[in-house]
Tab-separated table of C-alpha atoms in Angstrom:
chain	number	residue	atom	x	y	z
A	248	MET	CA	0.233	0.086	0.150
A	249	ALA	CA	1.109	3.581	-0.912
A	250	SER	CA	2.445	5.877	1.792
A	251	ASP	CA	1.678	9.009	3.102
A	252	ALA	CA	4.562	10.449	1.457
A	253	GLU	CA	3.960	8.622	-1.938
A	254	ILE	CA	0.394	10.058	-2.087
A	255	GLU	CA	1.393	13.171	-1.932
A	256	ALA	CA	4.115	12.850	-3.873
A	257	MET	CA	1.580	11.645	-6.925
A	258	ARG	CA	-0.311	14.695	-6.400
A	259	GLN	CA	2.778	16.720	-6.928
A	260	ALA	CA	3.240	14.329	-10.131
A	261	ILE	CA	0.115	15.007	-11.358
A	262	GLY	CA	0.774	18.718	-11.232
A	263	LEU	CA	3.656	18.068	-13.051
A	264	ALA	CA	2.453	16.447	-15.703
A	265	ALA	CA	-0.063	19.086	-16.032
A	266	ARG	CA	2.679	21.634	-17.334
A	267	GLY	CA	2.917	19.636	-20.482
A	268	LEU	CA	-0.529	19.863	-21.717
A	269	ALA	CA	-0.491	22.376	-24.695
A	270	THR	CA	3.163	20.966	-25.767
A	271	VAL	CA	3.190	17.024	-25.756
A	272	LEU	CA	0.781	15.885	-27.903
A	273	PRO	CA	0.065	12.832	-29.492
A	274	ASN	CA	1.803	11.693	-26.777
A	275	PRO	CA	0.471	11.709	-23.321
A	276	VAL	CA	1.335	14.033	-20.229
A	277	VAL	CA	3.531	12.457	-17.402
A	278	GLY	CA	5.065	13.679	-14.221
A	279	CYS	CA	7.400	12.090	-12.125
A	280	VAL	CA	8.697	12.362	-8.777
A	281	LEU	CA	11.816	10.378	-6.994
A	282	LEU	CA	11.512	9.795	-3.390
A	283	GLY	CA	14.888	9.107	-1.026
A	284	PRO	CA	14.691	6.532	1.816
A	285	ASP	CA	13.345	9.002	3.958
A	286	GLY	CA	10.339	10.384	1.854
A	287	THR	CA	11.887	13.551	1.073
A	288	VAL	CA	12.106	14.796	-3.021
A	289	VAL	CA	15.352	14.102	-4.553
A	290	GLY	CA	14.299	14.755	-7.853
A	291	GLU	CA	11.289	15.399	-10.382
A	292	GLY	CA	10.235	15.999	-13.682
A	293	TRP	CA	7.476	15.938	-16.716
A	294	HIS	CA	7.227	15.139	-20.118
A	295	GLU	CA	8.108	18.850	-21.588
A	296	HIS	CA	7.263	18.157	-25.738
A	297	ALA	CA	6.809	15.406	-27.681
A	298	GLY	CA	10.074	14.019	-28.827
A	299	GLY	CA	11.669	14.598	-25.806
A	300	PRO	CA	12.762	13.234	-22.814
A	301	HIS	CA	10.041	11.708	-20.903
A	302	ALA	CA	9.035	12.640	-17.252
A	303	GLU	CA	11.210	9.633	-15.812
A	304	VAL	CA	14.619	10.213	-17.621
A	305	MET	CA	14.036	14.214	-16.337
A	306	ALA	CA	13.495	13.212	-12.974
A	307	LEU	CA	16.630	11.037	-13.136
A	308	ARG	CA	18.724	13.320	-14.219
A	309	ALA	CA	17.578	16.266	-11.673
A	310	ALA	CA	18.283	13.522	-8.546
A	311	GLY	CA	21.763	12.480	-10.564
A	312	GLU	CA	23.202	9.521	-7.862
A	313	ARG	CA	20.641	10.170	-5.648
A	314	ALA	CA	18.358	8.052	-7.599
A	315	ARG	CA	19.933	4.795	-6.533
A	316	GLY	CA	17.636	3.389	-3.792
A	317	THR	CA	14.841	5.944	-4.436
A	318	THR	CA	10.995	5.572	-4.795
A	319	ALA	CA	9.780	6.394	-8.384
A	320	VAL	CA	6.229	7.837	-8.296
A	321	VAL	CA	4.827	8.344	-11.692
A	322	THR	CA	1.579	9.047	-13.324
A	323	LEU	CA	1.599	6.491	-16.135
A	324	GLU	CA	3.176	2.942	-16.235
A	325	PRO	CA	6.806	3.682	-17.789
A	326	CYS	CA	6.931	2.686	-21.273
A	327	ASN	CA	9.172	-0.444	-22.224
A	328	HIS	CA	9.878	0.359	-25.948
A	329	THR	CA	12.218	2.185	-28.139
A	330	GLY	CA	10.779	5.045	-30.101
A	331	ARG	CA	12.091	8.933	-30.450
A	332	THR	CA	13.016	7.880	-26.778
A	333	GLY	CA	14.761	4.756	-24.869
A	334	PRO	CA	12.122	2.873	-22.765
A	335	CYS	CA	12.036	4.498	-19.317
A	336	SER	CA	11.609	0.917	-17.602
A	337	GLU	CA	15.087	0.276	-18.408
A	338	ALA	CA	16.319	4.052	-17.140
A	339	LEU	CA	14.730	3.282	-14.015
A	340	ILE	CA	16.492	-0.369	-13.843
A	341	THR	CA	20.123	1.023	-14.552
A	342	ALA	CA	19.857	4.172	-12.006
A	343	GLY	CA	18.937	1.882	-9.678
A	344	VAL	CA	15.492	2.690	-8.671
A	345	SER	CA	14.074	0.192	-5.844
A	346	ARG	CA	10.488	1.090	-6.212
A	347	VAL	CA	7.836	2.537	-8.557
A	348	VAL	CA	4.344	3.231	-7.846
A	349	ILE	CA	2.427	3.948	-10.869
A	350	ALA	CA	-1.067	5.845	-10.981
A	351	VAL	CA	-2.362	4.043	-14.573
A	352	PRO	CA	-1.084	1.557	-16.490
A	353	ASP	CA	-0.457	2.025	-19.827
A	354	PRO	CA	-3.333	0.989	-22.381
A	355	SER	CA	-1.182	1.237	-25.643
A	356	ASP	CA	0.221	-1.625	-27.195
A	357	ALA	CA	3.436	-0.304	-28.195
A	358	ALA	CA	4.281	1.204	-24.890
A	359	SER	CA	2.815	-1.190	-22.087
A	360	GLY	CA	4.801	-3.704	-20.166
A	361	GLY	CA	6.835	-1.472	-18.125
A	362	ALA	CA	5.144	-2.741	-14.755
A	363	GLY	CA	6.179	-6.297	-15.850
A	364	ARG	CA	9.929	-5.408	-16.994
A	365	LEU	CA	10.148	-3.495	-13.555
A	366	ARG	CA	9.464	-6.598	-11.718
A	367	GLU	CA	11.439	-9.289	-13.585
A	368	ALA	CA	14.499	-6.774	-12.551
A	369	GLY	CA	13.495	-7.212	-8.872
A	370	VAL	CA	11.863	-3.607	-8.711
A	371	ASP	CA	8.889	-3.595	-6.199
A	372	VAL	CA	5.953	-1.654	-8.129
A	373	GLU	CA	2.288	-0.757	-7.454
A	374	ILE	CA	-0.282	0.487	-9.402
A	375	GLY	CA	-3.591	2.431	-9.003
A	376	VAL	CA	-2.498	5.218	-6.576
A	377	LEU	CA	-4.437	8.496	-7.669
A	378	THR	CA	-5.887	6.782	-10.564
A	379	GLN	CA	-9.019	8.755	-11.175
A	380	GLU	CA	-6.780	12.172	-10.066
A	381	ALA	CA	-3.904	11.329	-12.599
A	382	GLU	CA	-6.801	10.529	-15.588
A	383	GLN	CA	-8.645	14.065	-15.207
A	384	GLY	CA	-6.259	16.272	-13.553
A	385	LEU	CA	-6.270	18.009	-9.965
A	386	GLU	CA	-7.761	20.955	-11.814
A	387	PRO	CA	-10.824	20.550	-14.603
A	388	GLY	CA	-9.425	19.117	-17.645
A	389	GLU	CA	-5.615	18.809	-16.670
A	390	GLY	CA	-5.053	15.191	-16.297
A	391	ASN	CA	-4.476	12.448	-19.043
A	392	GLU	CA	-8.058	11.680	-20.067
A	393	VAL	CA	-7.655	12.750	-23.368
A	394	TRP	CA	-4.556	11.011	-24.417
A	395	LEU	CA	-6.174	7.630	-22.401
A	396	THR	CA	-9.309	8.183	-23.819
A	397	ALA	CA	-8.143	8.218	-27.421
A	398	VAL	CA	-5.778	5.473	-27.290
A	399	ARG	CA	-8.487	3.152	-25.599
A	400	ARG	CA	-10.913	4.110	-28.689
A	401	GLN	CA	-9.178	4.158	-31.253
A	402	ARG	CA	-9.766	7.426	-31.943
A	403	PRO	CA	-9.368	11.222	-30.911
A	404	PHE	CA	-10.768	12.677	-27.707
A	405	VAL	CA	-13.322	15.308	-28.756
A	406	THR	CA	-14.315	18.683	-27.123
A	407	TRP	CA	-17.148	20.819	-28.007
A	408	LYS	CA	-16.884	23.859	-27.900
A	409	PHE	CA	-19.547	26.438	-28.449
A	410	ALA	CA	-20.883	30.016	-26.913
A	411	ALA	CA	-24.521	30.751	-26.585
A	412	THR	CA	-26.614	33.311	-25.016
A	413	LEU	CA	-28.981	32.343	-22.068
A	414	ASP	CA	-31.803	31.148	-24.253
A	415	GLY	CA	-29.244	28.844	-26.271
A	416	ARG	CA	-28.646	30.771	-29.492
A	417	VAL	CA	-25.156	30.768	-31.041
A	418	ALA	CA	-26.076	33.666	-33.802
A	419	ALA	CA	-28.569	36.033	-34.273
A	420	GLN	CA	-31.864	35.873	-36.699
A	421	ASP	CA	-29.809	37.441	-39.316
A	422	GLY	CA	-26.674	35.386	-38.649
A	423	THR	CA	-24.465	37.816	-37.178
A	424	SER	CA	-22.610	36.525	-33.806
A	425	GLN	CA	-19.834	38.400	-33.225
A	426	TRP	CA	-19.381	38.847	-30.172
A	427	ILE	CA	-21.683	36.877	-27.981
A	428	THR	CA	-19.494	36.499	-25.473
A	429	SER	CA	-16.801	38.498	-23.764
A	430	VAL	CA	-12.996	39.594	-24.775
A	431	GLU	CA	-11.866	37.468	-21.654
A	432	ALA	CA	-13.788	34.491	-22.775
A	433	ARG	CA	-12.101	34.415	-26.160
A	434	GLY	CA	-9.125	34.547	-24.669
A	435	ASP	CA	-10.066	31.765	-22.690
A	436	VAL	CA	-11.376	29.629	-25.813
A	437	HIS	CA	-7.337	30.549	-27.242
A	438	ARG	CA	-5.733	28.752	-24.361
A	439	LEU	CA	-8.020	25.945	-25.150
A	440	ARG	CA	-7.090	25.878	-28.618
A	441	ALA	CA	-3.218	25.521	-27.474
A	442	GLN	CA	-4.285	22.465	-26.040
A	443	VAL	CA	-5.438	20.402	-28.953
A	444	ASP	CA	-3.978	19.617	-32.234
A	445	THR	CA	-6.861	19.537	-34.227
A	446	MET	CA	-9.989	21.713	-34.773
A	447	LEU	CA	-12.722	20.586	-36.734
A	448	VAL	CA	-15.814	22.874	-38.179
A	449	GLY	CA	-18.145	22.089	-41.267
A	450	VAL	CA	-18.070	23.153	-44.332
A	451	GLY	CA	-21.623	25.555	-43.235
A	452	THR	CA	-19.301	27.415	-40.853
A	453	VAL	CA	-16.753	28.167	-43.053
A	454	LEU	CA	-19.411	29.358	-46.119
A	455	ALA	CA	-21.246	31.631	-43.517
A	456	ASP	CA	-18.355	33.024	-41.358
A	457	ASP	CA	-15.175	32.387	-43.007
A	458	PRO	CA	-13.150	31.589	-39.704
A	459	LEU	CA	-9.294	31.582	-39.639
A	460	LEU	CA	-9.358	28.934	-36.860
A	461	THR	CA	-5.748	29.733	-35.834
A	462	VAL	CA	-4.501	30.176	-31.946
A	463	ARG	CA	-3.431	33.618	-31.091
A	464	ASP	CA	-1.448	34.928	-27.967
A	465	ALA	CA	-2.978	37.684	-25.775
A	466	ASP	CA	-1.892	40.273	-27.753
A	467	GLY	CA	-3.282	38.797	-30.645
A	468	ARG	CA	0.060	37.271	-32.286
A	469	PRO	CA	-0.256	33.707	-33.723
A	470	ARG	CA	1.200	30.812	-31.726
A	471	ALA	CA	4.016	29.004	-33.185
A	472	ARG	CA	2.240	25.752	-32.637
A	473	GLN	CA	-0.825	25.751	-34.668
A	474	PRO	CA	-3.228	22.566	-34.728
A	475	LEU	CA	-4.513	20.965	-37.897
A	476	ARG	CA	-7.513	22.599	-39.074
A	477	VAL	CA	-10.088	20.378	-40.730
A	478	VAL	CA	-13.066	20.996	-42.725
A	479	ALA	CA	-15.985	18.338	-42.792
A	480	ASP	CA	-16.697	18.910	-46.243
A	481	THR	CA	-18.645	16.034	-48.538
A	482	ARG	CA	-18.724	17.290	-51.694
A	483	GLY	CA	-15.369	20.024	-51.390
A	484	ARG	CA	-17.383	22.992	-51.583
A	485	THR	CA	-15.010	24.875	-49.343
A	486	PRO	CA	-14.221	28.042	-51.544
A	487	GLN	CA	-10.666	28.050	-52.793
A	488	ASN	CA	-10.135	32.069	-51.337
A	489	ALA	CA	-11.201	30.546	-47.762
A	490	LYS	CA	-9.263	31.829	-44.926
A	491	ILE	CA	-8.864	28.318	-43.697
A	492	ARG	CA	-6.836	27.216	-46.491
A	493	GLY	CA	-4.232	30.001	-45.901
A	494	ASP	CA	-0.810	29.492	-44.603
A	495	ASP	CA	-1.437	30.130	-41.135
A	496	ALA	CA	-1.949	26.810	-39.921
A	497	PRO	CA	-2.053	23.339	-41.585
A	498	THR	CA	-5.815	22.410	-43.039
A	499	TRP	CA	-7.381	19.221	-44.238
A	500	ILE	CA	-10.610	19.856	-46.267
A	501	ALA	CA	-12.030	16.221	-45.118
A	502	THR	CA	-14.151	14.857	-48.407
A	503	GLY	CA	-16.340	12.361	-49.295
A	504	ASP	CA	-13.817	11.447	-51.873
A	505	GLU	CA	-11.166	10.742	-49.117
A	506	VAL	CA	-13.141	9.825	-46.193
A	507	GLY	CA	-16.114	7.963	-47.330
A	508	VAL	CA	-19.329	8.704	-47.435
A	509	VAL	CA	-22.915	7.336	-45.980
A	510	ALA	CA	-26.656	7.811	-46.561
A	511	GLY	CA	-27.773	10.970	-45.278
A	512	SER	CA	-30.959	11.959	-43.771
A	513	GLN	CA	-31.987	13.947	-46.938
A	514	GLY	CA	-30.910	11.500	-49.438
A	515	THR	CA	-28.044	12.492	-50.158
A	516	ASP	CA	-24.421	11.345	-49.523
A	517	ALA	CA	-22.793	12.790	-46.528
A	518	LEU	CA	-19.264	12.601	-44.899
A	519	ASP	CA	-18.862	9.377	-42.602
A	520	LEU	CA	-17.664	10.628	-39.252
A	521	PRO	CA	-17.010	7.712	-37.344
A	522	ALA	CA	-14.547	7.382	-40.668
A	523	LEU	CA	-13.179	10.806	-40.187
A	524	MET	CA	-12.171	10.240	-36.113
A	525	HIS	CA	-10.463	6.902	-37.181
A	526	GLN	CA	-8.461	8.312	-40.329
A	527	LEU	CA	-7.484	11.489	-37.400
A	528	TYR	CA	-6.509	9.154	-34.970
A	529	ALA	CA	-4.248	7.211	-38.197
A	530	ARG	CA	-2.618	10.868	-38.603
A	531	GLU	CA	-1.674	10.993	-34.690
A	532	ARG	CA	-3.988	13.386	-33.990
A	533	ARG	CA	-5.356	12.721	-30.197
A	534	HIS	CA	-7.718	15.506	-29.156
A	535	VAL	CA	-10.231	17.316	-31.413
A	536	LEU	CA	-11.914	20.769	-30.867
A	537	LEU	CA	-15.320	20.711	-32.276
A	538	GLU	CA	-15.580	23.968	-33.053
A	539	GLY	CA	-19.109	24.289	-34.915
A	540	GLY	CA	-21.879	24.362	-36.311
A	541	PRO	CA	-24.859	23.362	-34.930
A	542	ARG	CA	-25.692	20.395	-37.187
A	543	LEU	CA	-22.247	19.084	-37.092
A	544	ALA	CA	-22.186	19.240	-33.330
A	545	GLY	CA	-25.542	17.325	-33.620
A	546	ALA	CA	-24.281	14.946	-36.322
A	547	MET	CA	-21.379	14.457	-33.490
A	548	VAL	CA	-23.501	13.809	-30.604
A	549	GLU	CA	-25.735	11.414	-32.308
A	550	ALA	CA	-22.710	9.384	-33.432
A	551	GLY	CA	-21.424	8.991	-29.542
A	552	LEU	CA	-18.056	10.863	-30.547
A	553	VAL	CA	-18.324	13.864	-28.043
A	554	ASP	CA	-16.455	13.226	-24.937
A	555	ARG	CA	-16.467	16.690	-23.126
A	556	VAL	CA	-18.766	19.506	-23.546
A	557	ILE	CA	-17.293	23.337	-22.454
A	558	ALA	CA	-19.981	26.001	-23.217
A	559	TYR	CA	-19.649	29.802	-22.652
A	560	LEU	CA	-22.812	31.385	-21.928
A	561	ALA	CA	-23.546	35.159	-22.021
A	562	PRO	CA	-25.736	36.922	-19.808
A	563	SER	CA	-27.667	38.047	-22.783
A	564	LEU	CA	-30.682	36.578	-25.075
A	565	LEU	CA	-31.606	36.897	-28.505
A	566	GLY	CA	-35.160	35.212	-28.767
A	567	ALA	CA	-34.584	34.011	-32.330
A	568	GLY	CA	-31.739	32.571	-34.333
A	569	PRO	CA	-29.939	29.029	-34.610
A	570	ASN	CA	-29.694	26.977	-31.457
A	571	ALA	CA	-25.931	25.406	-30.042
A	572	LEU	CA	-27.197	22.227	-31.207
A	573	ILE	CA	-29.379	20.928	-33.977
A	574	ASP	CA	-30.971	17.411	-35.155
A	575	ALA	CA	-28.789	15.141	-32.950
A	576	GLY	CA	-31.558	12.319	-33.228
A	577	ILE	CA	-33.869	13.705	-30.144
A	578	THR	CA	-36.958	13.273	-30.031
A	579	THR	CA	-38.220	12.580	-26.746
A	580	ILE	CA	-36.943	13.359	-23.134
A	581	ALA	CA	-36.373	9.525	-22.438
A	582	ASP	CA	-33.435	9.734	-25.075
A	583	VAL	CA	-32.526	13.564	-23.633
A	584	TRP	CA	-28.446	13.709	-23.376
A	585	ARG	CA	-27.507	14.052	-19.783
A	586	LEU	CA	-24.161	15.504	-18.803
A	587	ASP	CA	-22.079	15.670	-15.674
A	588	LEU	CA	-20.928	18.927	-14.536
A	589	VAL	CA	-17.157	19.046	-13.717
A	590	ASP	CA	-16.474	22.662	-13.103
A	591	VAL	CA	-18.710	25.769	-13.636
A	592	ARG	CA	-16.874	29.542	-13.128
A	593	GLN	CA	-17.027	32.777	-14.314
A	594	VAL	CA	-15.233	33.861	-17.039
A	595	GLY	CA	-15.250	37.821	-17.732
A	596	GLY	CA	-19.076	38.416	-17.493
A	597	ASP	CA	-19.476	35.086	-19.112
A	598	VAL	CA	-19.848	31.393	-17.660
A	599	ARG	CA	-18.091	28.759	-18.614
A	600	VAL	CA	-19.471	25.239	-18.022
A	601	LEU	CA	-17.568	22.024	-18.424
A	602	ALA	CA	-19.708	18.941	-18.397
A	603	ARG	CA	-19.022	14.821	-19.306
A	604	PRO	CA	-21.610	12.805	-20.795
A	605	ARG	CA	-23.038	10.698	-18.237
A	606	ALA	CA	-23.372	7.778	-20.563
A	607	ARG	CA	-22.929	7.012	-24.074
A	608	PRO	CA	-25.698	5.120	-25.397
A	609	GLU	CA	-25.618	3.189	-28.837
A	610	HIS	CA	-27.080	5.600	-31.244
A	611	GLN	CA	-27.388	4.856	-34.748
A	612	VAL	CA	-24.405	6.301	-36.308
A	613	ARG	CA	-25.361	9.300	-38.475
A	614	PRO	CA	-23.174	11.007	-41.175
A	615	ALA	CA	-22.053	14.956	-41.108
A	616	PRO	CA	-24.076	17.632	-42.950
A	617	HIS	CA	-23.151	17.664	-46.230
């Protein structure tokens, strides 16, 4: 059983792991703390960026010779394969670590097996310490939930983000929508965008709003790392001069010819959304931010492809205009899509609500709007 010092060290490791949220994809966020025999911290580290040293290696470097005989407290099972870096299990064994405390076993086929290798080498291993905290984070959205969900389901984790008035309108009746929410809320959206590797919109949003869909700093400057912009565009209607086709960030116009089509609700072909998600996963995309519009959101919800909802609600009313969600296949209150509130906080003059689906009923897979 983990000691009090190991449990406290795991909380510290989970906090360290969160520092890599905006830089490690398609890899997981991982933190590691090394405890000496007396329970004091002798080294710590986190996975800082994709392709860089893993958390265990960073902690071992910080500890140096003091690593021998320590307990490594790590948020994810040490990897047991050679990729862009060597196996962390072997690094811990070579450094003389005597015990390893793990929050979450690694679900990936390529990297799992580290705990078994450590045990073979005579290292004491304990798994399952603060598992929920490591997956979900000490603060909402700051854990390893994104990467773990993606690997377990073999598709990217999907966060649906929308901004709406209190009566659920995402635009006025004439189509205008800038700006429903405050400057502070829009800044928070850019911080959210910085933590994903993919942003998804439907062609309808491109035709109506011509969004740039990039990540910018507080002063308006574009960030060096930009997510992939994806347009769900069954028939290839995205204009050649659309902003989203510019060089500001990489773009994929996902058409029916590339992704595949299924029969749509109006008797026409529409994009195969599950196939789109699987293709994104094959491209090493692990976190999709669904930016709109309401019909694409409805199709994603009905297909069971939304893992988290972040809503920015402005204290205003429109009375008419499109709703945040359209045609999600819900026709009776018995089929209501229920969510569990994770976090509610004020951002500027608006309220941000973070929620997770309570259950994911088996919906008939429905295509993207065309």
